[in-house]
mmCIF file of C-alpha atoms in Angstrom:
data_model
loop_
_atom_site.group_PDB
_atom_site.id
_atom_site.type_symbol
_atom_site.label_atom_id
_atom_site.label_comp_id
_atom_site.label_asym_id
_atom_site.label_seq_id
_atom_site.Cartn_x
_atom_site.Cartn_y
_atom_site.Cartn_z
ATOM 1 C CA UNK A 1137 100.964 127.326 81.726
ATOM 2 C CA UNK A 1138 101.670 128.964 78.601
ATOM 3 C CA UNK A 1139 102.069 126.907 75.538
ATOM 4 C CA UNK A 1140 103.062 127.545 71.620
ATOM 5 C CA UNK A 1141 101.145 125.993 68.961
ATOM 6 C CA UNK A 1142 103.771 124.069 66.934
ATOM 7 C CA UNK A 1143 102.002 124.836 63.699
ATOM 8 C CA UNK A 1144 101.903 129.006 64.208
ATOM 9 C CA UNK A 1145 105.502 129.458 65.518
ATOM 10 C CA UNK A 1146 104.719 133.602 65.678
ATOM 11 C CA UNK A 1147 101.703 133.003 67.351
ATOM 12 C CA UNK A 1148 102.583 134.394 71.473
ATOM 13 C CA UNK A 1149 100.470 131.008 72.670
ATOM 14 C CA UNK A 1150 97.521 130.326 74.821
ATOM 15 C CA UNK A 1151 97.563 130.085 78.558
ATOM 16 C CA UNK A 1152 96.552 126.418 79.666
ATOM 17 C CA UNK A 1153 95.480 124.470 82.909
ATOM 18 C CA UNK A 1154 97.492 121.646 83.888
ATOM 19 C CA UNK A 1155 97.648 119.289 86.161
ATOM 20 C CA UNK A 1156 100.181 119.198 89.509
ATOM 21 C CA UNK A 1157 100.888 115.851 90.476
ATOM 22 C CA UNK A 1158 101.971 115.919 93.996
ATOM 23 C CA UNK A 1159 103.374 112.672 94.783
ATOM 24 C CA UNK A 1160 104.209 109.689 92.471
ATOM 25 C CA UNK A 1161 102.958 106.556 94.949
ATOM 26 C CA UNK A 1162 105.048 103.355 94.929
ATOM 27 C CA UNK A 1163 103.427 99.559 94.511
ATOM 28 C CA UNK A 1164 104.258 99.348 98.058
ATOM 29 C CA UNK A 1165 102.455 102.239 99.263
ATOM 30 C CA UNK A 1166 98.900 102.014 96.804
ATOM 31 C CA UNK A 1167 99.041 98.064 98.553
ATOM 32 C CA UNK A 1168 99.125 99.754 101.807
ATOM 33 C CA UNK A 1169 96.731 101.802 101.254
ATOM 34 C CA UNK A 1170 94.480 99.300 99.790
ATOM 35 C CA UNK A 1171 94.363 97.233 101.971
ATOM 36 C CA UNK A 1172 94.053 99.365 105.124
ATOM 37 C CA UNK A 1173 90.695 98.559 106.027
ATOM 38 C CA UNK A 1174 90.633 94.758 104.880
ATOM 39 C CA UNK A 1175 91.915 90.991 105.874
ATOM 40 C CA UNK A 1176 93.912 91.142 102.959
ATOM 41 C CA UNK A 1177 97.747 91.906 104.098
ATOM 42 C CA UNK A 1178 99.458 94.464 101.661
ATOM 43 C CA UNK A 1179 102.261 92.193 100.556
ATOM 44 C CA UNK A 1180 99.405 89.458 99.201
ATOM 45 C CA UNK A 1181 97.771 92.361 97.353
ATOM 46 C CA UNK A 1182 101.643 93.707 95.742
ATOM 47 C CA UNK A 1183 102.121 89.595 95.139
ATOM 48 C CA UNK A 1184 99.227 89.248 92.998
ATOM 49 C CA UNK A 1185 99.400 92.793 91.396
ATOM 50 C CA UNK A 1186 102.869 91.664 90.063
ATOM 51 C CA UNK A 1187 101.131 87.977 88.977
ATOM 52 C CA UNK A 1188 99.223 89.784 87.079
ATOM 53 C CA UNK A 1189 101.642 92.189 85.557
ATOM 54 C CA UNK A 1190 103.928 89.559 84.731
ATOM 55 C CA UNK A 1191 100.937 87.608 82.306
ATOM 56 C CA UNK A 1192 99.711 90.613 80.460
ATOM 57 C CA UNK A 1193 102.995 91.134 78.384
ATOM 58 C CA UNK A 1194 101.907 87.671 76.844
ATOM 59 C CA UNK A 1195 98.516 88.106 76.839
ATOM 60 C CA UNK A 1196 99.133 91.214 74.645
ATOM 61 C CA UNK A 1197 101.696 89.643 72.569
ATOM 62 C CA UNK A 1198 98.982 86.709 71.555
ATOM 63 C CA UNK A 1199 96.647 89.809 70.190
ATOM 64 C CA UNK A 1200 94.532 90.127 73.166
ATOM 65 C CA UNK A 1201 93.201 93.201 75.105
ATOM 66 C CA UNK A 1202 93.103 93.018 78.773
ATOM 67 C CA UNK A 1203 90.643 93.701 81.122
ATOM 68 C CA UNK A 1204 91.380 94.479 84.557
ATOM 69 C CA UNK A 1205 88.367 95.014 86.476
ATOM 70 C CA UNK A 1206 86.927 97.540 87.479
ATOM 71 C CA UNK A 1207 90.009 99.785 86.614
ATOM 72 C CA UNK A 1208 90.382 99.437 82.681
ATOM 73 C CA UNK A 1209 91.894 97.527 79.470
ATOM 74 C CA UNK A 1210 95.239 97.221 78.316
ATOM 75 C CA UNK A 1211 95.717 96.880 74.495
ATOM 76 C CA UNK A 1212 98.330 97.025 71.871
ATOM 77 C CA UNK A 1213 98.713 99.822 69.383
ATOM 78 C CA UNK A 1214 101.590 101.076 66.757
ATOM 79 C CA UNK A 1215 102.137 102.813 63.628
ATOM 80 C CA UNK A 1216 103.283 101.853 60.762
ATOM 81 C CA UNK A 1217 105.159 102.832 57.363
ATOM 82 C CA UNK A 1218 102.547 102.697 54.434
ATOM 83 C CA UNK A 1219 103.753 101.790 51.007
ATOM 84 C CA UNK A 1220 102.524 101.365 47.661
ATOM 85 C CA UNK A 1221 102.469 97.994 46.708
ATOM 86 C CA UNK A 1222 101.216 95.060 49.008
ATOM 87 C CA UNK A 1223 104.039 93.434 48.134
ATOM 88 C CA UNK A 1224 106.433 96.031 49.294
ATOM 89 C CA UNK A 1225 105.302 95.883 52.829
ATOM 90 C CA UNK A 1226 107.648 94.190 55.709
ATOM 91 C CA UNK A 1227 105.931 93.639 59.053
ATOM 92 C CA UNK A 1228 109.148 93.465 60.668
ATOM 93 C CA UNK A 1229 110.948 96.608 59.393
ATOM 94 C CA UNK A 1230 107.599 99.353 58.846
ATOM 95 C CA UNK A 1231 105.790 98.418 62.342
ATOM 96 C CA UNK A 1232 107.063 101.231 64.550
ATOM 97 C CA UNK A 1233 105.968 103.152 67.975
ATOM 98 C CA UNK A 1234 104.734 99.993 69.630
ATOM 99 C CA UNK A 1235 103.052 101.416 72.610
ATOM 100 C CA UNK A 1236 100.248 100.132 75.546
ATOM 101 C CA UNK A 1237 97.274 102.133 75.688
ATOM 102 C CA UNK A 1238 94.989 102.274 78.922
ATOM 103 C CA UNK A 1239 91.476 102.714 78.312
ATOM 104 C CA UNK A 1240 90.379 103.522 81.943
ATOM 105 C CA UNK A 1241 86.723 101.950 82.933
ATOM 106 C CA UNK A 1242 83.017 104.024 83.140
ATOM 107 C CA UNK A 1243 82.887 103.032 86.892
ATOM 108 C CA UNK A 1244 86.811 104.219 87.494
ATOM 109 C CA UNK A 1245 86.440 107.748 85.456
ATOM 110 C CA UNK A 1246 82.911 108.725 87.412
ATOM 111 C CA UNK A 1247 84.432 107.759 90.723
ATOM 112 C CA UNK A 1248 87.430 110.146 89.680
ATOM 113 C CA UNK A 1249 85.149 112.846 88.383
ATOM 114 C CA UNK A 1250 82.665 112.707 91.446
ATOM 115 C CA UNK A 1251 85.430 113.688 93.587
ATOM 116 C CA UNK A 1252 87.415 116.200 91.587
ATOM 117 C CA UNK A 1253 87.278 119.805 91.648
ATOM 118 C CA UNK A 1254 89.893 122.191 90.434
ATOM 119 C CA UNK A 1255 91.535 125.712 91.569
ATOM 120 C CA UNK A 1256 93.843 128.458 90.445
ATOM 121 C CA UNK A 1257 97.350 126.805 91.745
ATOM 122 C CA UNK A 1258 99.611 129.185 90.240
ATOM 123 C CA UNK A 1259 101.462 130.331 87.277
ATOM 124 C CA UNK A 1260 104.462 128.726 84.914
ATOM 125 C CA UNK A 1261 105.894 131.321 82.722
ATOM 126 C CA UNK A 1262 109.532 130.156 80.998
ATOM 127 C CA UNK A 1263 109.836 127.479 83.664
ATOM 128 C CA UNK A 1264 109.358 129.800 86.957
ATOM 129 C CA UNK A 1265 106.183 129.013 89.135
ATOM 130 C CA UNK A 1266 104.269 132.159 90.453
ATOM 131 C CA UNK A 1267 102.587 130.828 93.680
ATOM 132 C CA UNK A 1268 99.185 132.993 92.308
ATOM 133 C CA UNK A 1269 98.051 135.004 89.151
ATOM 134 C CA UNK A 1270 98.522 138.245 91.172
ATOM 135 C CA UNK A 1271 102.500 136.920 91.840
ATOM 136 C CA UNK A 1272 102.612 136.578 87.603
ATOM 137 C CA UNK A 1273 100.970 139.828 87.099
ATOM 138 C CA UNK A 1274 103.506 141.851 89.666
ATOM 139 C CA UNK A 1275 106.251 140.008 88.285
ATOM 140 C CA UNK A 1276 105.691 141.165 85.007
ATOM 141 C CA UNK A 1277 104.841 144.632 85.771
ATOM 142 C CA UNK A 1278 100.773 144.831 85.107
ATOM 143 C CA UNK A 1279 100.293 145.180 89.079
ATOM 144 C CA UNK A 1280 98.586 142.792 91.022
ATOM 145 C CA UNK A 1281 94.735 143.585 90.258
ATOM 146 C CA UNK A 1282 92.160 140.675 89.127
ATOM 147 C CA UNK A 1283 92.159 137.405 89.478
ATOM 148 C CA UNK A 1284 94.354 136.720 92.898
ATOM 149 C CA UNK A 1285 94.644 132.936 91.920
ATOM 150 C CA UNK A 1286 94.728 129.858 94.504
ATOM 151 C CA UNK A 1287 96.099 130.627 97.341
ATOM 152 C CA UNK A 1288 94.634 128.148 99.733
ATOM 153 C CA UNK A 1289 94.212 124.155 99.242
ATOM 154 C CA UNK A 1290 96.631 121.566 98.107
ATOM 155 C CA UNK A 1291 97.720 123.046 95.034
ATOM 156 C CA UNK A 1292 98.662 127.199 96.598
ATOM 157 C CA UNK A 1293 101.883 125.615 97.913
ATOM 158 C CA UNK A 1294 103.965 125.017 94.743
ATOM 159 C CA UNK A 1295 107.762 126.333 95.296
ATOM 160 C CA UNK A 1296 110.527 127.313 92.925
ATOM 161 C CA UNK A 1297 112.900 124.434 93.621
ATOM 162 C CA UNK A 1298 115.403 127.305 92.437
ATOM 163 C CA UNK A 1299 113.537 130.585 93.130
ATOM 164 C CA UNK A 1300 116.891 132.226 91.530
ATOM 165 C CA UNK A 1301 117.264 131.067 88.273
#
């Protein structure tokens, strides 16, 4: 994918991977698939998943990070306006862009890294999706020599969802 640096508006851009998420999985479905191979039934799993979703608003509220196993901690971050004088500050009115951050575990990262590998899936140019490099390159008249991109495994099978325009 080819992005613009917002800094250098002349400059053309770089070309940049980028992930292609596939699916978006529901509560319902990571539950299901969970607990597939366990005594554990999916709905007691989606039960206490929401238990514990419904206590961490709190929990961060109070000032508190929060771990959650082996997946990661939850904390609280924001910005804020500076100013001046001490006595110029309001906590209420200057603390802005209140946001969660996830700060994924060692065990969870190396357990996604160990099984991760990554292929030529295609090109985005100006919002169109060339199935391989050699698609791009034919598409924008350079013919289709080099680099012939991905064109088998999960990722060769991105489509156009409106191949004409």
């Amino acid at each position: 994918m080819k992005r613009k640096s917002l800094q250098k508006k002349d400059d053309p851009g770089k070309w940049y991977a980028s992930p292609i998420v596939e699916n978006r999985l529901n509560t319902g479905t990571v539950c299901r698939v969970v607990t597939r191979n366990t005594t554990t039934a999916p709905t007691e799993l989606e039960s206490g998943f929401n238990l514990v979703c419904d206590a961490i608003p709190l929990q961060l509220q109070l000032g508190n990070s929060v771990q959650l196993g082996k997946l990661g901690i939850l904390r609280l971050s924001f910005g804020s306006s500076g100013v001046d004088n001490i006595d110029a500050f309001n906590a209420a009115t200057m603390i802005r862009n209140v946001k969660v951050i996830f700060t994924p575990s060692k065990e969870l990262m190396s357990a996604i890294k160990d099984g991760l590998s990554f292929e030529n899936a295609g090109v985005v140019d100006n919002g169109f999706v060339y199935a391989t490099t050699r698609a791009f390159k034919e598409a924008q008249g350079g013919g289709g020599s080099g680099d012939s991109g991905g064109g088998s495994g999960s990722g060769g099978g991105i489509i156009d969802p409106d191949p004409l325009g």
